[in-house]
Short mmCIF file of C-alpha atoms in Angstrom, two decimals:
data_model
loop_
_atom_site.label_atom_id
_atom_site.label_comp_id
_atom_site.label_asym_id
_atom_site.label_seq_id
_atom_site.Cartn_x
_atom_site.Cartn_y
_atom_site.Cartn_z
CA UNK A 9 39.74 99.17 114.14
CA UNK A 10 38.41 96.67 111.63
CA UNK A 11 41.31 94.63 110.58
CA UNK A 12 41.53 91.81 107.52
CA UNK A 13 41.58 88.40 108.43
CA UNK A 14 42.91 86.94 105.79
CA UNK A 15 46.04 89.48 105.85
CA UNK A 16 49.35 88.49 108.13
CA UNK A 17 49.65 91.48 110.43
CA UNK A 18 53.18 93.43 109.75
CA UNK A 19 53.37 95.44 112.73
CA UNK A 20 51.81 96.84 115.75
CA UNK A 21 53.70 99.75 117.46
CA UNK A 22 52.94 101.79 120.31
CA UNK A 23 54.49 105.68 120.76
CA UNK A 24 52.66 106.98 123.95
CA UNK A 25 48.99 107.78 122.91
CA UNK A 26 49.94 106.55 119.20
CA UNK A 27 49.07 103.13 118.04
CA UNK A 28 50.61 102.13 114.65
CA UNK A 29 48.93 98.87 112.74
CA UNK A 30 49.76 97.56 109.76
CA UNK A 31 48.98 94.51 107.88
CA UNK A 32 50.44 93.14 104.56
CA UNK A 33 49.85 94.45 101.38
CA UNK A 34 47.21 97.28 103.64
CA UNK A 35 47.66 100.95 104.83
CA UNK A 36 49.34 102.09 107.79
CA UNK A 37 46.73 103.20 110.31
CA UNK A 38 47.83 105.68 113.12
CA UNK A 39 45.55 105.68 115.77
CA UNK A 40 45.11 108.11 119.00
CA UNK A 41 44.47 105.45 122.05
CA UNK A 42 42.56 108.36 123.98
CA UNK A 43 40.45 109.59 120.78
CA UNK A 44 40.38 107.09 118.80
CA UNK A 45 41.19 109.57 116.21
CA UNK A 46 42.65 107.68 112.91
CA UNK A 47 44.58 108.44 110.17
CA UNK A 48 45.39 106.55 106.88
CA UNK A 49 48.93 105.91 104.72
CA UNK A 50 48.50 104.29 102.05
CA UNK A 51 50.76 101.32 101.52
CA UNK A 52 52.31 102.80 98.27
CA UNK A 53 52.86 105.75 100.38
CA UNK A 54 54.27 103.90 104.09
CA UNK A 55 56.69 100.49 102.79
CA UNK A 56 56.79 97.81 105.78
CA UNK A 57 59.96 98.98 107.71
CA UNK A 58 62.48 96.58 109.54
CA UNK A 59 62.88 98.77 112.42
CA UNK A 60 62.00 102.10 113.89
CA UNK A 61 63.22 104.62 116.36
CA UNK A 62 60.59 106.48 118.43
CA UNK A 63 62.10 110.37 119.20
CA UNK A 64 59.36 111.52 122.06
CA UNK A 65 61.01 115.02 121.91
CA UNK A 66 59.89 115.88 118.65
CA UNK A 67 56.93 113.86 118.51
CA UNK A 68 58.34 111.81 115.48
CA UNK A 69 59.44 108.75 114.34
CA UNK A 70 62.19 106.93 112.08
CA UNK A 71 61.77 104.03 109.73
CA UNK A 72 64.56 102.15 108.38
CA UNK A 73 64.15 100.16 105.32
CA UNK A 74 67.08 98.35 103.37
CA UNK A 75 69.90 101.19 103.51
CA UNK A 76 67.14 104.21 103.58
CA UNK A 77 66.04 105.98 106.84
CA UNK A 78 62.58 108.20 106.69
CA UNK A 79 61.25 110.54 109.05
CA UNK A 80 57.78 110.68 110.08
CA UNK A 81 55.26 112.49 111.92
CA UNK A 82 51.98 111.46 113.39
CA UNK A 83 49.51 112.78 110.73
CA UNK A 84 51.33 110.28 108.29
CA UNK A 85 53.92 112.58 106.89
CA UNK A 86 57.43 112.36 105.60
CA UNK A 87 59.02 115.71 107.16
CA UNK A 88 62.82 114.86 105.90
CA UNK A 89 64.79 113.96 103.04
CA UNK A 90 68.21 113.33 104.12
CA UNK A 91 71.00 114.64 101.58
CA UNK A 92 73.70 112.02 102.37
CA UNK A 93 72.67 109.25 104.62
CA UNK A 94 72.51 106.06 102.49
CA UNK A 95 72.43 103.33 105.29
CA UNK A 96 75.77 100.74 104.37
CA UNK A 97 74.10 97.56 105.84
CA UNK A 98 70.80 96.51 103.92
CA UNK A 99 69.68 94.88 107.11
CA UNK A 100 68.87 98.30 108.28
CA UNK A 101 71.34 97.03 111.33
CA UNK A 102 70.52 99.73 114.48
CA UNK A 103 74.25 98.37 116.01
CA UNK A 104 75.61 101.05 113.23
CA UNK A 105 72.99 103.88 114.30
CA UNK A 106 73.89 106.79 116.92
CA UNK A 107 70.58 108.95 118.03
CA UNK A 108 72.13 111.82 120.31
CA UNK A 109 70.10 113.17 123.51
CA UNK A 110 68.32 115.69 121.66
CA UNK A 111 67.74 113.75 118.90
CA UNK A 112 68.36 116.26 116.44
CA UNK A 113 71.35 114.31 114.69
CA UNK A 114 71.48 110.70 113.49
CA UNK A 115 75.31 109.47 113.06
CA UNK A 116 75.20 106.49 111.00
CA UNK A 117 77.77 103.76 109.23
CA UNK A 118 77.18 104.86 105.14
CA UNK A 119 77.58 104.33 101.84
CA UNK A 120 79.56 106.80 100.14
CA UNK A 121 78.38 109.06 98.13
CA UNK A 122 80.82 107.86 95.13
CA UNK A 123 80.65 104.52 95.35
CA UNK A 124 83.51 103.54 96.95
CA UNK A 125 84.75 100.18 98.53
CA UNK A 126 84.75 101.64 101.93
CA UNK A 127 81.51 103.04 103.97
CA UNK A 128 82.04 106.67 105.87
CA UNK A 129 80.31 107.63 109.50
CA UNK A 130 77.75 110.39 107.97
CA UNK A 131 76.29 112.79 110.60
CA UNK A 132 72.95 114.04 109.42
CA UNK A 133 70.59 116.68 110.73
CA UNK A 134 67.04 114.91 111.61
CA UNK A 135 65.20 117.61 111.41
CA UNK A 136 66.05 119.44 107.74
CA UNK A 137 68.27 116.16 106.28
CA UNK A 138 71.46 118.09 105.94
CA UNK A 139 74.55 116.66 105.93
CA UNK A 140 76.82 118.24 109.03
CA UNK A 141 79.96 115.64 108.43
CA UNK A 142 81.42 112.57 107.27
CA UNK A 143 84.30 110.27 108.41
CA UNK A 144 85.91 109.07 105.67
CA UNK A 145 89.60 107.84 105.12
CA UNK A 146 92.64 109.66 103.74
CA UNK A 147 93.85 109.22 100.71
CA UNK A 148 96.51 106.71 100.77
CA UNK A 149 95.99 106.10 104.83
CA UNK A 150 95.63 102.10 104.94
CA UNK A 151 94.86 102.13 108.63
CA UNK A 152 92.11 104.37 108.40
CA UNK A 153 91.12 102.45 105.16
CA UNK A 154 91.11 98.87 107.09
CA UNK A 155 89.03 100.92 110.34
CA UNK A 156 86.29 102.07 108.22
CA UNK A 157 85.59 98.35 106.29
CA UNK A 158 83.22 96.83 107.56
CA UNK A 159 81.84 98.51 110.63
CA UNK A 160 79.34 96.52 112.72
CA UNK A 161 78.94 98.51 115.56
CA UNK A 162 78.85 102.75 116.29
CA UNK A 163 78.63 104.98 119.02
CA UNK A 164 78.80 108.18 119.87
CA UNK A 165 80.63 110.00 123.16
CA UNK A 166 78.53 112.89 123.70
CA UNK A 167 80.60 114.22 126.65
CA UNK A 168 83.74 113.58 125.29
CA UNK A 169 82.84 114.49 121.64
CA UNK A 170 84.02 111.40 120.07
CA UNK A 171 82.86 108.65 117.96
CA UNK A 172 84.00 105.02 118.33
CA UNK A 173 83.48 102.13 115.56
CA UNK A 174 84.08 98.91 115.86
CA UNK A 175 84.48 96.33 112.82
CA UNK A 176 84.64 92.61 111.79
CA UNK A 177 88.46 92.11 112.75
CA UNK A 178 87.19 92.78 116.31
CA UNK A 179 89.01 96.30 116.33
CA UNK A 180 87.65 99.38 118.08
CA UNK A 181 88.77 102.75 116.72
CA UNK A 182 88.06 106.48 117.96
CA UNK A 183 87.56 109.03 116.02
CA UNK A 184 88.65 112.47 117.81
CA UNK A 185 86.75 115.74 118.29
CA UNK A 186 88.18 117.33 115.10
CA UNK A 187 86.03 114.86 112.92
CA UNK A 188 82.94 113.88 115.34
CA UNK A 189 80.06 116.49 115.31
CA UNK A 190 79.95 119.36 117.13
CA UNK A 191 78.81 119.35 121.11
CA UNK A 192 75.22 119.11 122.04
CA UNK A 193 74.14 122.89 122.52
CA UNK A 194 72.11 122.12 125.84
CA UNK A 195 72.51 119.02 128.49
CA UNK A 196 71.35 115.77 127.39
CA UNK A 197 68.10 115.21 127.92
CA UNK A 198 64.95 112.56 126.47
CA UNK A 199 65.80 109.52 125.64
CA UNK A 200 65.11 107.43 121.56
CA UNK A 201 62.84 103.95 121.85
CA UNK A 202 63.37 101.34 119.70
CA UNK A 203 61.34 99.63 117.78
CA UNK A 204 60.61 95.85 118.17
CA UNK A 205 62.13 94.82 115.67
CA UNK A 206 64.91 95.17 116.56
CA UNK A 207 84.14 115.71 107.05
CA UNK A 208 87.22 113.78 106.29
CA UNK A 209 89.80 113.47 109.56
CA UNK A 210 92.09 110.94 111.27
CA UNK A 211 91.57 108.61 113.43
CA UNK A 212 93.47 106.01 115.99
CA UNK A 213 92.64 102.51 117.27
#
């Protein structure tokens, strides 16, 4: 792969036979290892992400940039366009990111949807982009208000159905199985890689 000299080298990312390269201001090349097979994104097409999350069960990958999460596949394309998942932290923070074992749903710490003062816990479908649920506080409810300000870390229960967020007072709240997502529909089973770089319902802390 001829590369630029002159250009600082953004990334280089390996997802079993895949090798990703990218240098600034340059195309993302994806190239088969074994073939040596390559395919082109143009950089107006592929932005430099902060992080990424390999899912080796579908054969895809997610790129977070500022508050915005893409999905991609290995020919270069962007297969989803999530409905509600607006990313709260522009640091594209992974702390606030839940992948579950069949990585068909991303649970994530969000902006809402109306601007208000306080994120949610959106569940999205990674596969179509749908939105399956959000977390967000009652009406009038100050202790769910002060549990979902400022959440720095997420993570979801998958046997016990239940989602637990932690926040900057040092608090760690669970959310119960009427709000959190529904079950996995078959045992766990793969596993999410990181990258190098590295509705409404109650709730009790």
């Amino acid at each position: 792969h001829q590369l630029h000299r002159s250009k600082k080298m953004d990334f280089i990312e390996q997802f079993n036979e895949k090798l990703l390269v990218k240098q600034e201001h340059e195309s993302l090349h994806i190239i088969d290892i074994r073939t040596g097979e390559r395919t082109e994104v143009a950089s107006s097409h592929f932005l430099t992400p902060s992080a990424f999350i390999f899912l080796y069960e579908n054969q895809l990958f997610l790129t977070f940039r500022q508050r915005n999460v893409s999905v991609w596949n290995f020919r270069g394309e962007k297969v989803t366009t999530f409905e509600d998942h607006t990313l709260w932290h522009p640091d594209s923070n992974t702390n606030n990111i839940y992948i579950t074992s069949q990585q068909d749903l991303i649970i994530s710490y969000c902006q809402q949807a109306d601007g208000e003062a306080v994120g949610s816990i959106n569940v999205s479908s990674i596969l179509d982009g749908s939105c399956l649920a959000r977390i967000r506080p009652k009406a009038g409810d100050a202790e769910q208000l002060l549990a979902l300000e400022d959440v720095t870390a997420l993570f979801y229960n998958e046997d016990r159905n239940e989602i637990y967020t932690g926040n900057k007072d040092g608090k760690v709240h669970i959310w119960s199985n009427e709000t959190a997502p529904p079950r996995p529909r078959a045992p766990p089973k793969g596993k999410a890689a990181m990258g190098a770089q590295r509705g409404e319902g109650s709730g009790s802390s």
